[in-house]
CSV table of C-alpha atoms and ligand atoms in Angstrom, one decimal:
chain,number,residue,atom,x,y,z
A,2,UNK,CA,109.3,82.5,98.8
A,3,UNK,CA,105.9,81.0,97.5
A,4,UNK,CA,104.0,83.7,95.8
A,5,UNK,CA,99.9,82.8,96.1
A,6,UNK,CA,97.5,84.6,94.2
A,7,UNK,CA,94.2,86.1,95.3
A,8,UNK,CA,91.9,87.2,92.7
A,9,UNK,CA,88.0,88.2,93.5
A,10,UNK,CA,85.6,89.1,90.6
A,11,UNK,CA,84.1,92.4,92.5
A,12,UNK,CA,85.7,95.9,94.4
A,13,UNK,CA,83.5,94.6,97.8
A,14,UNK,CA,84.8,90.8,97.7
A,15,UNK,CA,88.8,92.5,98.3
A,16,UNK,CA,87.8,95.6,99.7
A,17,UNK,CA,89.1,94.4,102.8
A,18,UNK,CA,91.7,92.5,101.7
A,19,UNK,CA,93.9,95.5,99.5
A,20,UNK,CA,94.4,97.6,102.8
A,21,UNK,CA,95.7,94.9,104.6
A,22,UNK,CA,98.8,93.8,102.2
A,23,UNK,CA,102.0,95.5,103.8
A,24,UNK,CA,104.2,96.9,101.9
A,25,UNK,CA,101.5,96.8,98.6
A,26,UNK,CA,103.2,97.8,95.0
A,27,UNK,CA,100.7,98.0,92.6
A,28,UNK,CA,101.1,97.4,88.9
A,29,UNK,CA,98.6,98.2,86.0
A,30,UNK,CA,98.6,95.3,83.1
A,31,UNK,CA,95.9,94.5,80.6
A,32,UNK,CA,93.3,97.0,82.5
A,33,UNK,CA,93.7,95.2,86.2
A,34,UNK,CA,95.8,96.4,89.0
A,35,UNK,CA,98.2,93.8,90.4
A,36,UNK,CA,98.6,94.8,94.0
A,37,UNK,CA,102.0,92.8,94.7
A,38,UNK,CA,102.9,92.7,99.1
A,39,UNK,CA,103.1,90.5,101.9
A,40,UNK,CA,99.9,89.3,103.8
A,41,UNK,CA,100.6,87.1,107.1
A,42,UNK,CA,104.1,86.9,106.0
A,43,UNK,CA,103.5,85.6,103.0
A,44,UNK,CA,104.1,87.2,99.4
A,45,UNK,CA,100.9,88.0,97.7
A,46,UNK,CA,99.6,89.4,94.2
A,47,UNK,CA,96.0,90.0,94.2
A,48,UNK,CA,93.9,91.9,91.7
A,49,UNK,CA,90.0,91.8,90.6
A,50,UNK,CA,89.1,90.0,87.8
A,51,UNK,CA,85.9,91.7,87.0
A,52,UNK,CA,82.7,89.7,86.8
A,53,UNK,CA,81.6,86.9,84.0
A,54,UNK,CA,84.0,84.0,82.4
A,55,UNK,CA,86.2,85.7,79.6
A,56,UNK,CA,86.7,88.7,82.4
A,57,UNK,CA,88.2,86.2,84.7
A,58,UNK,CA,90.2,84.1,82.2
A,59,UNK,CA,92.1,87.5,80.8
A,60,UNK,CA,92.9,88.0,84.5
A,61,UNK,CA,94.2,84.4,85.4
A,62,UNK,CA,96.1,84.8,82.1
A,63,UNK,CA,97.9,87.7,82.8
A,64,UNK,CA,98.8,86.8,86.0
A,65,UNK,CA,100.0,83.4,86.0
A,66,UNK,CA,101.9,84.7,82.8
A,67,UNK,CA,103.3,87.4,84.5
A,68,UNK,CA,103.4,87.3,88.6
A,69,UNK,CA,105.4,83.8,89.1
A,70,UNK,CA,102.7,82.5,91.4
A,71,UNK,CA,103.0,79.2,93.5
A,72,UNK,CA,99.1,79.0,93.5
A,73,UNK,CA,95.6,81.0,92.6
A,74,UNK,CA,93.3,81.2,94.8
A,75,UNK,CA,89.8,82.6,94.0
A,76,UNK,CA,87.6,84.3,96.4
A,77,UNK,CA,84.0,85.5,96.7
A,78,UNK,CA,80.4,84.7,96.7
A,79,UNK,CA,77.7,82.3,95.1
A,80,UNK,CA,74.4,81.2,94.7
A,81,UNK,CA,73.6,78.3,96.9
A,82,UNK,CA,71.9,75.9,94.7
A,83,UNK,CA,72.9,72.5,96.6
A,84,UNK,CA,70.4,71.3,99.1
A,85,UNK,CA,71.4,72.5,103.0
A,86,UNK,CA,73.4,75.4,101.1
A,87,UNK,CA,72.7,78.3,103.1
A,88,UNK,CA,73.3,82.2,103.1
A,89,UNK,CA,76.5,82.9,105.3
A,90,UNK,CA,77.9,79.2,104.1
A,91,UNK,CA,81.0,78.7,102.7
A,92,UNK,CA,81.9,76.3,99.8
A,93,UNK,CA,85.3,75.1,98.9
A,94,UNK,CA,85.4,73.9,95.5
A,95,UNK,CA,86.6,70.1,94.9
A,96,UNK,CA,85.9,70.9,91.0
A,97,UNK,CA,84.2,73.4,89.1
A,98,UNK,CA,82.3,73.0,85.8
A,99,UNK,CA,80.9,76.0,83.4
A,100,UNK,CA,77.4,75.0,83.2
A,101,UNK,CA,76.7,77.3,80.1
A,102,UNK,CA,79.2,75.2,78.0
A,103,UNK,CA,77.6,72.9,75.4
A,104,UNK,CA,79.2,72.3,72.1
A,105,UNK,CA,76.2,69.1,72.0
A,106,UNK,CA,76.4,67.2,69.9
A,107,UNK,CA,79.6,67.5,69.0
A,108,UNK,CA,81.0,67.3,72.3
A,109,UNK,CA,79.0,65.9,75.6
A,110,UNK,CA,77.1,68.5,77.3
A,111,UNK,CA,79.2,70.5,79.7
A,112,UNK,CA,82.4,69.4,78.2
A,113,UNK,CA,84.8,72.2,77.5
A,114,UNK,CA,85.5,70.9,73.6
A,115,UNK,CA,89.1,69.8,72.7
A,116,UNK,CA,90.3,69.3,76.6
A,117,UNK,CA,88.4,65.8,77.0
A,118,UNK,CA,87.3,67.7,80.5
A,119,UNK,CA,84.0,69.1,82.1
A,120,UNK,CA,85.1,69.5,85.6
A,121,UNK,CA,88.6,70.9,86.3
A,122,UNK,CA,89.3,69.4,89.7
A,123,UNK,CA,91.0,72.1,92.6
A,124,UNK,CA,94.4,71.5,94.1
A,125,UNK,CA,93.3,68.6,96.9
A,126,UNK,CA,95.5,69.7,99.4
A,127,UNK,CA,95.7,73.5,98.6
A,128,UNK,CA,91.6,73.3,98.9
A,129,UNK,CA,92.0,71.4,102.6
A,130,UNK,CA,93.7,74.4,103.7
A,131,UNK,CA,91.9,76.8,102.5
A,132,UNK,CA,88.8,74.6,104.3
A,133,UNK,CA,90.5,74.6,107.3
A,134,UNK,CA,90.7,78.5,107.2
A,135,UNK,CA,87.2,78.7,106.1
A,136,UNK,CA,86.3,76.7,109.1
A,137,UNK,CA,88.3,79.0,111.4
A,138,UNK,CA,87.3,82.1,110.1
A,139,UNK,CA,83.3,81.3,110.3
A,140,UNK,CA,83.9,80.6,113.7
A,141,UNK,CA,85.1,83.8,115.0
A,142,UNK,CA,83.1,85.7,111.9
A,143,UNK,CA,80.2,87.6,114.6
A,144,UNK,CA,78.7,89.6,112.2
A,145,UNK,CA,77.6,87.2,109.8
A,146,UNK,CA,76.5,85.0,112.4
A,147,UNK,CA,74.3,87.3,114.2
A,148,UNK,CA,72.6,88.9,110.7
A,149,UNK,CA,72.7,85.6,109.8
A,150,UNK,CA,70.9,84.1,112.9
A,151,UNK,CA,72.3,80.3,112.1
A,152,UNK,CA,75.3,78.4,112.1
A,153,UNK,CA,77.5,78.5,109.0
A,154,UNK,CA,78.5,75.4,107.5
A,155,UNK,CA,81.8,74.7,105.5
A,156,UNK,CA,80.9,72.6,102.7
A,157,UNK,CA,83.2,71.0,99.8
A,158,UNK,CA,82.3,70.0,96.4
A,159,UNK,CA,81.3,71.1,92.9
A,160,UNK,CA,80.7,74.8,91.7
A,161,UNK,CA,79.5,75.8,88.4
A,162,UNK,CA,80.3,79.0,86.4
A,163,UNK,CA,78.4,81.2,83.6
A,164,UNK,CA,77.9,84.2,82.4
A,165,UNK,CA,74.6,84.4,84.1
A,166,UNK,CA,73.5,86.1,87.3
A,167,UNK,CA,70.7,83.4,88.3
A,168,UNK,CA,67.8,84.9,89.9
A,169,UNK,CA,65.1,83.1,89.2
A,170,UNK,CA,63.9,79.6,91.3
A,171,UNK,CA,63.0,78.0,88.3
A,172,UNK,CA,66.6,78.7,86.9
A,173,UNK,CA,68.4,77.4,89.9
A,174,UNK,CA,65.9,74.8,89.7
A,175,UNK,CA,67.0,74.1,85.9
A,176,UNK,CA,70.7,73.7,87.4
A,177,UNK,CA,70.0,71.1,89.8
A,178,UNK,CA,68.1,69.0,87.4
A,179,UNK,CA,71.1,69.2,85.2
A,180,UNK,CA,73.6,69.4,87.7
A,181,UNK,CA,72.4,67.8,91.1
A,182,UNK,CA,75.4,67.7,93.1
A,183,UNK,CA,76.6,71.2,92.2
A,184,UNK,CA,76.6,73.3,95.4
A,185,UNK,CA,77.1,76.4,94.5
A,186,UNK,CA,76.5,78.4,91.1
A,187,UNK,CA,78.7,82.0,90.4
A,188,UNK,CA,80.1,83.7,87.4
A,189,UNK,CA,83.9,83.2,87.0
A,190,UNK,CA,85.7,80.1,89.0
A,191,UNK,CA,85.2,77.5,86.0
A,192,UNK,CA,87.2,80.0,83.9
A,193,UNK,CA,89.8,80.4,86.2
A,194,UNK,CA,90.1,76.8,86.6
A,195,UNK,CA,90.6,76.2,83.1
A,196,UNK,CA,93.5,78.4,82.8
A,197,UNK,CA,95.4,77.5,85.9
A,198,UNK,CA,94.9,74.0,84.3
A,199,UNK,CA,96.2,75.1,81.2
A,200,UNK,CA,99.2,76.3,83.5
A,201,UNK,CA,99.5,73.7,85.4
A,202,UNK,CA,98.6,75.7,88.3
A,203,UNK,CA,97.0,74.8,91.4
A,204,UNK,CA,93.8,76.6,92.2
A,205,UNK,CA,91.5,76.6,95.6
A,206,UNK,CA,88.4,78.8,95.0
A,207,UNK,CA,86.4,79.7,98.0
A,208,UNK,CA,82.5,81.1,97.6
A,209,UNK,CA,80.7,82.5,100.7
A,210,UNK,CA,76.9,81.9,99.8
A,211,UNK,CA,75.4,85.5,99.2
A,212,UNK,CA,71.7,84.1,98.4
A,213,UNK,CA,70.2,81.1,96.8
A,214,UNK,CA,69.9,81.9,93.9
A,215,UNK,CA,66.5,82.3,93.6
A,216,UNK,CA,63.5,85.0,93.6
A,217,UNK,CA,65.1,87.1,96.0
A,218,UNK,CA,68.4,86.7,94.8
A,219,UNK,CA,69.3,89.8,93.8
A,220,UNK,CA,68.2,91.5,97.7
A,221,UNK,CA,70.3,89.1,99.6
A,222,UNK,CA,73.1,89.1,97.3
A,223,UNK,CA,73.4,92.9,97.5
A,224,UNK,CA,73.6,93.3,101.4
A,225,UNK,CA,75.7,90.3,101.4
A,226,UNK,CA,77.8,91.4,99.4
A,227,UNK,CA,78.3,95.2,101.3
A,228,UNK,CA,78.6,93.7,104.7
A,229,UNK,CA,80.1,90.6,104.8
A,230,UNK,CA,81.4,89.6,101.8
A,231,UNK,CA,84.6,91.5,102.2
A,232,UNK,CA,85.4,90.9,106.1
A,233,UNK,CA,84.7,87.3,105.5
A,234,UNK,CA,86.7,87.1,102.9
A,235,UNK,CA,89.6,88.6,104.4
A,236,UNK,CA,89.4,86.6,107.6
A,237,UNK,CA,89.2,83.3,105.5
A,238,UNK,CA,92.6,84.4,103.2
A,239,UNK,CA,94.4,85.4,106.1
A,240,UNK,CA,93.6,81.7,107.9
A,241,UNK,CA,94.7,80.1,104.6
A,242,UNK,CA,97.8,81.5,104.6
A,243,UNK,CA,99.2,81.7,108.5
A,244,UNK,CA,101.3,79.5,109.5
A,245,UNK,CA,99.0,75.9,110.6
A,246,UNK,CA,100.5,76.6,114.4
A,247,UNK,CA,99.0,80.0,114.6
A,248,UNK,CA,96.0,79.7,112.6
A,249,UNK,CA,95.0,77.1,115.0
A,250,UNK,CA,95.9,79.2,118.2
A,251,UNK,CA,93.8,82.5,117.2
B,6,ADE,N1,77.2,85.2,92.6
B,6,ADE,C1,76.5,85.3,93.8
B,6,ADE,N2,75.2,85.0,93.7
B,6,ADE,C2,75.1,84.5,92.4
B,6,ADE,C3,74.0,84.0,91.6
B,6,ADE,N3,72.8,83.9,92.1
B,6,ADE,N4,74.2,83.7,90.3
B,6,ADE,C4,75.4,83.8,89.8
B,6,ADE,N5,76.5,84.3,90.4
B,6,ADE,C5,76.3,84.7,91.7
């Protein structure tokens, strides 16, 4: 049976997801727990990376070496940096870029050097599902609408990675000058999608928008991350992977 993998950088961004695998075997490799189960009937491994780029490339390392995945999936939040990005949003990645890469002039800016690639493009049709879950799973998601107090949007495009929490309007600022259709800015996807690339593997990687990465970053993203992040999370993973007959009915 098809094996996805879940991997979130933080304990809050799966803390909803670990109780819910039946049947959960966990392994220790490398530092990381490898929780191996079945989630709506599917076979699952999921572990947490830990935060920032090399953290996250160990991880996708060891597991697509190791746990004979079909598919990675990557969960979490993001800085919104893309206009009409909003708290409680979701972004679906179409391709992620590590915006801290520059090996100029050597290389063009952004260009991870000796891959000819900036951008790592997501699985196309992996990513529709896991929109189409998104989209289901805001809709019914209560809480975050009411703290929330708008609609959430499902939006797709590019997300960019470093090893920076960004906190500051000008920096976010600095990212959309260099980077204006990025849509969302967070700390390990890029990574990931370079080794699933390396592997051949595809990759959807899902962000709910914990702040915008600006002055008051670091408030948002902290009660974000405790109250929604991990229910969210959850119900977007389990609509991703039920069966397209039942994720529609529920
Ligand atoms: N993850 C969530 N919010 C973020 C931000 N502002 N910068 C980097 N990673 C994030």
């Amino acid at each position: 049976m098809t094996r996805t993998a879940l991997i979130a950088a933080m304990h809050e961004e799966l803390a909803a997801l670990l109780p819910a695998i039946e049947d959960a075997r966990i392994e220790r490799r490398g530092g990381r727990e490898f929780w191996l189960g079945r989630l709506e009937g599917q076979e699952v491994v999921a572990v947490r990376s830990g935060i920032g780029k090399v953290a996250a490339a160990i991880t996708a390392t060891l597991l697509l070496d190791h746990y004979q995945a079909a598919r990675v999936l990557f969960l979490g939040v993001a800085g919104g940096i893309g206009a009409g990005v909003q708290v409680g949003d979701v972004v679906v990645a179409d391709a992620l870029l590590q915006h801290d890469m520059d090996a100029s002039p050597l290389f063009p800016r952004h260009e991870v050097p000796l891959t000819g690639l900036a951008r790592f493009p997501a699985d196309a049709a992996f990513s529709d599902r896991v929109a189409r879950g998104a989209e289901a799973a805001v809709a019914r998601h209560a809480e975050a609408a009411a703290l929330l107090g708008h609609g959430t949007r499902v939006h797709r495009g590019l997300i960019v990675s470093g090893d920076r929490f960004v906190a500051t309007a000008a920096e976010s600022e600095a990212l959309r000058l260099a980077l204006p259709d990025a849509l969302a800015v967070e700390m390990e996807g890029a990574a990931v999608a370079q080794a699933c690339h390396a592997f051949g593997m595809p990759l959807a990687v899902v962000r709910s928008i914990s702040d915008r990465a600006d002055d008051d970053a670091h408030v948002d993203f902290g009660s974000f991350l405790t109250r929604v992040a991990g229910p969210l999370g959850l119900a977007i993973v389990q609509q991703a992977l039920a069966p397209v007959a039942a994720a529609a009915g529920r």
